[in-house]
C-alpha cells in the first residue's frame, strides 16, 4: 500500500523511511565519523584561516572536552556560548556533548538585559565568549554584570582570542588544560550519557515577553541533522557553505550535524553573514551546497559582483527560516546552479525541521510548498477547536515525534501551552496540506489579517507583489482600521535605482487579486526590521506603521 493510497482525507501524515532513527549520543556518533573520515577535510573557517581534517577536529574536540572538566563542571551543567561563527563555536558544540554538558546558545545580538536574563534562567556555570561583535563589547557587558553581582551562578568566563582579561580564562588555555585523568573521565562518561539527555538550550526570540529556552536532546538534533542531510543526498564528497548563524538550529543542526552525519565538509565564509564573503567561499572552496534565509539569497543575487563568481560547483542547499518568494527560488535554481535546492520548514522547538521538499520534486512543488513530512515525524493541521481539518483547508500546523523538544527550560506552564497532552507541538503557523501531503505555510496565526470578516493571508499578497518588476522584496502586515477592524499594509523594498508610487502598485493589483487584499497603505522602505537570523520582525513593522500613520487614535476612537 503506498503512502498516497493510505493517506486519509484529513490533514494528517507521517514520514516513513527504511532508514532508522539513530540511537546514539552525539559524542559516540562523532567518534565514528572521525574514524571513518580521519584524513578528509572536516572544517574550513575562512576568516580564521582554519582548515582541519576530521582527525584534527576529533583531537581538538577531545582536548577541549577534557579541559572543560578541569573547571569542575559536572554532567548536566550549562555552558553558554556567546560568539559569532568561529571554529571555537564548533569545538564547543561537540566537546560539551562529549562531556555531558548542556550548551546554551546565546544570540550574538543580545545586549546586557537579555544576556543577564538568559544566563540566570538556565543557571549557566560557564560562559565562552568572543571579545566583541560589531558595536557590542561582550567583555565589558559581562565584566559589568559580574561586578554588579548579577550573574550569581556563573563561575567561569572563557574568552576567545590571544589577549588576556583579568578574571577570565583563555579558550586556548582551557582547551589544553586537560590531562590523562580528564581524558580518561571523558572515555568513562561516554557509555553513561544517554541519547535522551538534554544537550542544548536555544532561546526562542519571543516577540512578546521573555525568550523561552527550548531544551533539546542528542536524539532530537542528531536525528534531525541526519534526515535533513539525507533529504539533500549529502555524501562525504559534499562541501556545505554555512553563512547562517551557528547559535541557531539552521547552523548548528542542519549545518554542522547534517555534515557530521554524512562526513561532509563544513565551510564558514565569515563570522556573520556577508554576501560577498559567501560568494567567494562557494567559488573558491567549490562548495556543493549552500544554506540561507531568503534575504541572504536576495543579497547575493543582487550583489554587483555576482556575475564574477563561478558557482557551478553548487548542486543543492536549503532556503528556510522565512517564506521563500517564488521568483527568488527560480533565480537561485537558474543563476546559482542550485537545481536541487530544497525548502525546509520548522522551528527551534522541533529541532528544527518538520517538512522538506525533495531534491527531485517538480519545480512547482518546490516553489509553492515546504515539502512533505520528514521520516519518523507526524504532522496534522487543526482548527481553533483542535479538530483535524480536511485536506486543502487552512489551520494550525502541529507536529509530533522524536523532534519535539523536551520542553522549555524551567517553565512548565509555557511548555504546556506549546505541547499538548498527546505530545503535539502547536507551532502557531497557519498551513494547508494537499492530497499528496505537501504542506504550504500560509502565515502566522498572529499575522493573519481579518478585514471585515475576510481572512487575509499576507503570504498570498506578498507572492503576488513579487511579480512586479520594480519590487525586490515585500512584506505585508495588518494594521488597525476603524471600519474593517484591520487594513492591509505593504512594506516594499524596490530594486536599486527604481522609484514607484502607491497608485502604480495598486493599479498592478487591480483585477488581479480580490479588492479586499489590495493594500490600503503602502510604505516604500530601504530595509525591513529583522532579527540576526534574517527573520523579518512584522510586529516591529506594525508598531512603526501604527505610530507613523497615527492609527492608534483610530483604534480607540
C-alpha positions in Angstrom: 0.0 0.0 0.0 1.6 3.3 -1.0 1.6 6.4 1.2 -0.8 8.2 -1.2 -3.3 5.4 -1.0 -3.1 5.1 2.7 -3.4 8.8 3.5 -6.8 9.7 4.9 -8.6 12.7 3.6 -7.9 14.7 6.7 -4.8 16.8 7.1 -2.6 14.2 8.8 0.5 12.5 7.6 3.6 10.7 8.9 7.0 10.1 7.4 8.2 6.6 6.7 11.7 5.5 5.8 13.8 2.4 5.6 16.5 4.3 7.5 16.0 4.0 11.2 16.5 6.7 13.9 20.0 7.0 15.3 20.0 5.6 18.8 23.3 7.2 19.9 24.7 10.3 21.6 26.4 13.0 19.5 29.8 12.1 21.0 29.5 8.4 20.0 28.5 9.3 16.5 31.2 12.0 16.3 33.9 9.4 17.2 32.7 7.0 14.4 32.7 9.8 11.8 36.3 10.8 12.9 37.4 7.2 12.5 35.7 6.8 9.1 36.9 10.0 7.5 40.1 10.8 9.5 42.0 12.4 6.6 39.1 14.2 4.9 38.5 17.9 5.4 36.0 18.5 8.1 36.0 22.2 8.8 37.1 25.3 6.8 36.7 28.6 8.6 37.9 31.2 6.1 38.1 34.3 8.3 40.3 32.4 10.8 42.4 30.5 8.2 41.3 27.2 9.8 41.4 24.1 7.7 41.0 20.9 9.8 40.6 17.3 8.8 38.2 15.1 10.8 41.2 13.6 12.6 42.4 17.1 13.7 38.9 18.2 14.6 38.5 15.0 16.7 41.7 15.6 18.6 40.8 19.2 19.4 37.3 18.3 20.5 38.6 15.6 22.9 41.2 18.1 24.3 38.5 20.8 24.9 36.1 18.2 26.5 38.9 17.2 28.9 39.8 20.8 29.5 36.2 21.7 30.5 36.3 19.0 33.2 39.3 20.7 34.8 36.9 23.6 35.7 34.9 21.3 37.9 32.0 21.2 35.5 29.7 18.2 36.1 27.4 16.3 33.7 24.2 18.3 33.1 25.9 21.7 33.9 25.0 24.5 31.5 27.8 26.2 29.5 26.9 29.3 27.5 28.4 30.4 24.2 28.2 34.0 23.0 30.0 34.3 19.8 29.6 34.7 16.0 30.6 31.8 13.7 34.1 30.6 14.6 36.0 27.3 14.8 35.7 27.6 18.7 31.9 27.5 18.4 32.1 24.2 16.7 34.7 22.8 19.1 32.4 23.9 22.0 29.4 22.2 20.3 31.0 18.8 20.1 33.1 19.0 23.3 30.2 19.9 25.5 28.2 16.9 24.0 31.1 14.6 24.8 31.5 15.9 28.4 27.7 15.6 29.0 27.4 19.4 29.4 24.4 21.4 28.1 25.4 24.0 25.6 23.4 27.2 25.9 23.3 29.2 22.6 23.3 32.9 23.3 22.2 35.2 20.4 25.1 37.4 19.3 22.6 40.3 19.0 21.8 40.1 22.7 22.5 43.1 24.9 23.1 43.4 28.6 19.5 42.7 29.9 18.9 39.8 27.6 22.2 38.1 28.4 21.5 38.5 32.2 18.1 37.0 31.7 19.3 34.0 29.7 22.3 33.2 31.9 20.2 33.3 35.1 17.2 31.5 33.6 19.3 28.3 32.9 21.9 28.9 35.7 24.9 28.9 33.5 28.1 27.9 35.3 30.5 28.8 32.5 30.4 31.2 29.5 32.5 31.1 26.4 32.5 34.5 24.7 34.0 36.4 21.8 35.6 39.8 22.9 33.1 41.8 20.7 30.9 41.8 17.7 30.1 44.9 15.7 29.2 47.6 18.3 28.7 45.2 21.2 31.6 44.9 23.6 30.9 41.4 25.1 33.8 41.6 27.6 32.6 44.9 29.0 29.0 43.7 29.3 30.0 40.5 31.2 32.5 42.3 33.4 29.8 44.8 34.5 27.3 42.1 35.2 29.7 40.1 37.2 30.9 43.1 39.1 27.3 44.1 40.0 26.6 40.5 41.2 24.0 40.0 38.5 25.3 36.5 37.5 25.5 34.5 40.7 25.7 31.1 39.1 28.5 32.0 36.7 31.8 30.5 37.9 34.0 30.7 34.8 34.3 33.1 31.9 36.3 31.8 28.9 37.3 34.4 26.3 38.3 33.8 22.7 41.5 35.5 21.3 45.1 35.9 22.5 44.7 38.9 24.8 44.2 38.4 28.5 41.4 39.8 30.5 41.7 39.8 34.3 39.3 37.3 35.9 38.8 35.4 32.7 40.3 32.3 31.2 41.6 32.0 27.7 39.9 29.5 25.4 43.2 28.1 24.2 44.4 27.5 27.7 41.2 25.7 28.7 41.5 23.6 25.5 44.9 22.3 26.6 44.4 22.1 30.4 43.1 18.6 30.5 45.5 15.8 31.5 45.3 12.0 31.2 42.9 11.8 34.1 40.4 14.1 32.4 40.7 12.3 29.1 40.1 9.0 30.9 37.0 10.5 32.5 35.6 11.6 29.1 36.0 8.0 27.9 34.3 6.7 31.1 31.5 9.2 30.6 30.7 8.1 27.1 28.6 4.9 27.9 26.9 6.7 30.8 25.5 9.5 28.6 22.1 8.8 27.2 20.7 10.0 23.9 17.6 11.4 25.6 19.8 13.7 27.8 19.4 17.4 27.3 22.3 18.7 25.4 21.4 22.1 24.1 19.2 25.1 25.1 18.2 27.6 22.4 16.3 30.7 23.3 13.4 31.4 21.0 13.1 35.1 20.2 9.8 35.8 21.8 8.1 38.8 20.1 6.4 39.4 23.4 7.6 38.7 26.9 10.9 37.0 27.8 12.6 34.5 25.4 12.0 30.8 26.3 14.8 28.2 26.5 13.8 25.3 24.2 15.6 22.3 25.6 16.9 19.8 23.0 18.4 16.3 23.4 21.1 14.4 21.5 18.3 12.4 19.9 16.3 15.5 18.9 19.1 17.2 17.0 21.4 14.4 15.8 18.5 12.7 14.0 17.1 15.9 12.6 20.5 16.9 11.2 20.8 13.4 9.7 17.4 13.3 8.0 17.8 16.9 6.7 21.2 15.8 5.2 19.5 12.7 3.7 17.0 15.0 2.1 19.9 16.8 0.3 21.6 13.5 -0.6 24.7 14.6 1.2 27.9 12.4 1.0 31.5 12.8 2.2 32.2 14.4 -1.2 29.9 17.4 -0.4 31.1 20.7 0.9 28.4 22.8 2.6 28.7 26.6 2.8 27.2 27.7 6.2 26.7 31.5 6.3 23.7 31.2 8.7 24.4 31.7 12.5 25.6 28.6 14.4 23.7 29.8 17.5 20.6 28.9 15.6 19.4 25.4 14.6 19.9 26.2 10.9 23.7 26.5 11.5 24.4 24.0 14.3 21.9 21.3 13.5 21.1 21.4 9.8 24.6 22.6 9.1 27.1 21.1 11.5 25.1 17.9 12.4 24.0 17.5 8.8 27.7 17.4 7.8 28.8 15.2 10.8 26.2 12.5 10.0 27.4 12.4 6.3 31.1 13.0 6.7 30.7 16.2 4.6 32.8 19.4 5.0 31.6 22.4 6.9 32.6 25.7 5.4 32.1 29.1 7.2 32.6 32.1 4.9 32.6 34.8 7.6 31.8 35.4 11.3 28.4 36.9 10.4 26.6 36.9 7.1 28.3 38.8 4.3 27.1 38.3 0.7 30.5 38.9 -0.9 32.3 36.5 1.5 29.7 33.9 0.9 30.0 34.1 -2.9 33.8 33.9 -2.6 33.6 30.9 -0.3 31.3 29.0 -2.6 33.5 29.7 -5.6 36.9 29.2 -4.1 36.0 26.2 -1.8 34.0 24.6 -4.6 31.0 24.2 -2.3 28.3 21.8 -3.5 25.6 23.1 -1.1 24.6 26.4 0.4 22.2 27.4 3.2 20.4 30.7 3.7 17.3 32.5 4.5 15.6 34.3 1.5 17.1 37.7 2.4 20.6 36.2 2.2 20.0 34.7 -1.3 18.5 38.0 -2.4 21.6 39.9 -1.2 23.9 37.5 -3.1 21.9 37.6 -6.3 21.8 41.4 -6.2 25.5 41.8 -5.4 27.2 44.0 -8.0 30.0 41.4 -8.4 27.6 38.4 -8.6 28.4 37.6 -12.2 32.2 37.4 -11.5 31.8 34.2 -9.4 31.8 30.7 -10.8 29.1 28.9 -8.8 28.9 25.8 -11.0 30.1 23.5 -8.2 26.7 24.1 -6.4 24.1 21.4 -6.6 21.8 21.7 -3.6 21.1 23.6 -0.4 18.3 24.9 1.7 16.3 28.1 1.8 14.4 28.3 5.0 13.7 30.5 8.1 11.1 32.6 6.4 8.6 32.2 3.5 10.6 31.8 0.3 9.5 34.1 -2.6 8.8 32.0 -5.7 10.7 34.4 -8.0 13.8 34.3 -5.7 13.6 30.4 -5.7 13.6 30.3 -9.5 16.7 32.6 -9.7 18.6 30.5 -7.2 18.0 27.5 -9.3 18.9 29.1 -12.6 21.6 31.8 -11.7 23.2 29.9 -8.8 23.1 26.5 -10.4 21.3 25.1 -7.3 19.0 22.8 -9.4 18.4 20.6 -6.3 17.7 23.4 -3.8 15.1 22.5 -1.3 12.8 24.4 1.1 12.6 23.3 4.7 10.2 24.3 7.4 10.4 24.0 11.1 11.0 25.8 14.4 13.6 25.7 17.2 11.2 23.7 19.4 11.2 20.9 16.8 14.9 20.5 16.4 14.1 22.3 13.9 12.8 20.7 10.6 9.4 19.0 10.2 8.9 19.1 6.5 11.3 19.4 3.5 11.0 19.3 -0.3 12.8 16.5 -2.1 15.7 17.5 -4.4 13.8 15.9 -7.3 10.3 17.3 -6.5 8.9 19.2 -9.5 9.9 22.8 -9.5 6.3 24.0 -9.0 6.2 21.9 -5.8 9.5 23.2 -4.6 8.5 26.9 -5.1 4.9 26.7 -3.8 5.2 24.3 -0.8 7.5 23.4 2.1 7.5 19.8 1.1 6.4 16.7 2.9 6.8 15.4 6.4 10.3 14.1 7.3 10.8 10.4 8.3 9.6 9.3 11.7 7.6 12.5 12.3 3.8 13.0 12.4 2.1 16.2 11.3 -1.5 17.4 11.3 -3.4 20.6 10.7 -6.1 21.6 13.1 -8.9 24.2 13.5 -9.3 26.5 16.5 -11.2 23.7 18.4 -8.3 21.3 17.9 -10.1 19.2 15.2 -8.0 18.0 12.2 -9.3 19.8 9.1 -9.9 18.3 5.7 -7.1 18.4 3.1 -6.8 21.8 1.5 -8.3 23.7 4.4 -6.3 26.2 6.5 -5.5 25.5 10.1 -2.7 25.4 12.7 0.3 23.2 11.9 1.1 20.7 14.6 3.9 18.1 14.8 4.8 15.1 17.0 7.7 12.7 17.3 11.4 12.4 18.1 12.0 16.0 17.1 9.8 17.7 19.7 11.8 19.4 22.4 12.0 18.1 25.9 10.3 21.4 27.0 11.1 25.0 27.8 13.8 25.1 30.5 12.3 25.6 33.9 9.0 26.7 32.5 6.3 24.1 32.8 3.4 26.5 32.1 4.8 27.7 28.8 5.7 24.1 27.8 2.1 23.0 28.4 0.8 25.9 26.3 3.0 24.7 23.4 2.9 20.9 23.7 -0.5 19.3 24.3 -1.3 16.2 26.3 -1.0 14.0 23.3 2.5 15.2 22.6 1.7 17.5 19.7 3.7 20.7 19.3 1.4 23.6 18.3 3.5 25.8 16.1 1.3 28.9 15.7 1.8 28.7 11.9 -1.1 28.5 9.5 -0.9 25.8 6.9 -2.7 23.7 4.3 -2.0 20.1 3.2 -2.8 18.9 -0.3 -3.8 15.4 -1.4 -0.2 14.2 -1.7 0.7 15.5 1.7 2.6 18.6 0.6 2.3 21.4 3.1 2.0 25.1 2.4 2.7 27.6 5.2 0.2 30.5 4.6 1.3 32.7 7.5 1.4 33.0 11.3 -1.7 32.6 13.3 -0.9 36.0 14.8 0.0 37.6 11.4 -3.3 36.7 9.7 -5.3 39.8 8.8 -9.0 39.8 9.4 -10.5 42.5 7.3 -14.2 43.0 7.6 -14.7 39.3 8.4 -12.4 38.1 5.5 -9.3 36.1 6.4 -6.4 37.6 4.5 -3.1 35.8 4.4 -0.1 38.1 3.9 1.9 35.5 2.1 -0.5 35.4 -0.8 -0.3 39.2 -1.3 3.5 39.1 -1.0 3.8 36.4 -3.6 1.7 38.5 -6.0 3.6 41.7 -5.4 6.9 40.0 -6.0 5.9 39.7 -9.7 6.1 43.5 -10.1 9.3 44.2 -12.0 10.4 47.0 -9.7 9.8 45.1 -6.4 12.9 43.5 -4.8 11.2 42.4 -1.5 7.9 43.0 0.1 6.3 42.3 3.5 2.5 42.6 4.2 1.0 43.3 7.7 -2.3 44.2 9.2 -2.9 47.5 10.9 -5.9 48.7 12.9 -8.8 50.1 10.9 -11.9 51.8 12.4 -14.3 50.5 9.7 -13.0 47.0 8.9 -11.1 46.0 12.1 -7.9 45.7 10.1 -6.4 47.1 6.9 -3.7 45.7 4.6 -0.4 47.5 4.6 2.5 46.6 2.3 6.2 47.5 3.0 8.0 47.5 -0.3 11.7 47.5 -1.0 12.4 48.4 -4.6 15.3 47.3 -6.8 18.2 49.7 -6.8 17.6 52.8 -8.9 13.8 52.2 -9.1 11.0 54.5 -8.0 7.3 53.8 -7.7 4.1 55.3 -6.4 1.3 53.9 -4.3 -1.1 54.3 -7.3 1.2 52.3 -9.5 1.3 49.3 -7.1 -2.4 49.4 -6.6 -3.1 49.6 -10.3 -0.9 46.4 -10.7 -3.2 44.6 -8.2 -6.5 45.8 -9.8 -8.4 43.0 -11.3 -5.6 40.5 -10.3 -6.4 39.9 -6.7 -9.6 40.4 -4.7 -10.3 44.1 -3.8 -10.0 43.4 0.0 -6.5 42.1 -0.5 -5.2 45.2 -2.2 -3.0 47.2 0.2 -4.7 50.3 1.6 -1.3 51.6 2.9 2.0 51.3 1.0 5.3 52.1 2.6 8.5 52.2 0.4 11.4 51.3 2.6 15.2 50.7 2.2 15.2 47.8 4.7 13.0 45.7 6.9 13.5 45.4 10.7 14.9 41.8 11.2 16.5 39.5 13.7 20.1 38.5 13.4 18.9 35.2 11.7 17.3 37.2 9.0 13.7 36.8 10.2 11.5 39.8 9.4 10.0 41.3 12.6 6.5 42.0 11.5 5.5 43.2 14.9 8.1 46.0 14.7 6.8 47.0 11.3 3.2 47.0 12.6 4.2 49.2 15.6 6.1 51.6 13.4 3.3 51.9 10.9 0.7 52.5 13.6 2.8 55.3 15.0 3.7 56.9 11.7 0.1 56.8 10.4 -1.5 57.7 13.8 -3.7 54.7 13.7 -3.8 54.2 17.5 -6.2 57.0 17.8 -8.5 55.5 15.2 -8.4 52.1 17.0 -9.6 53.5 20.3 -11.9 56.1 18.9 
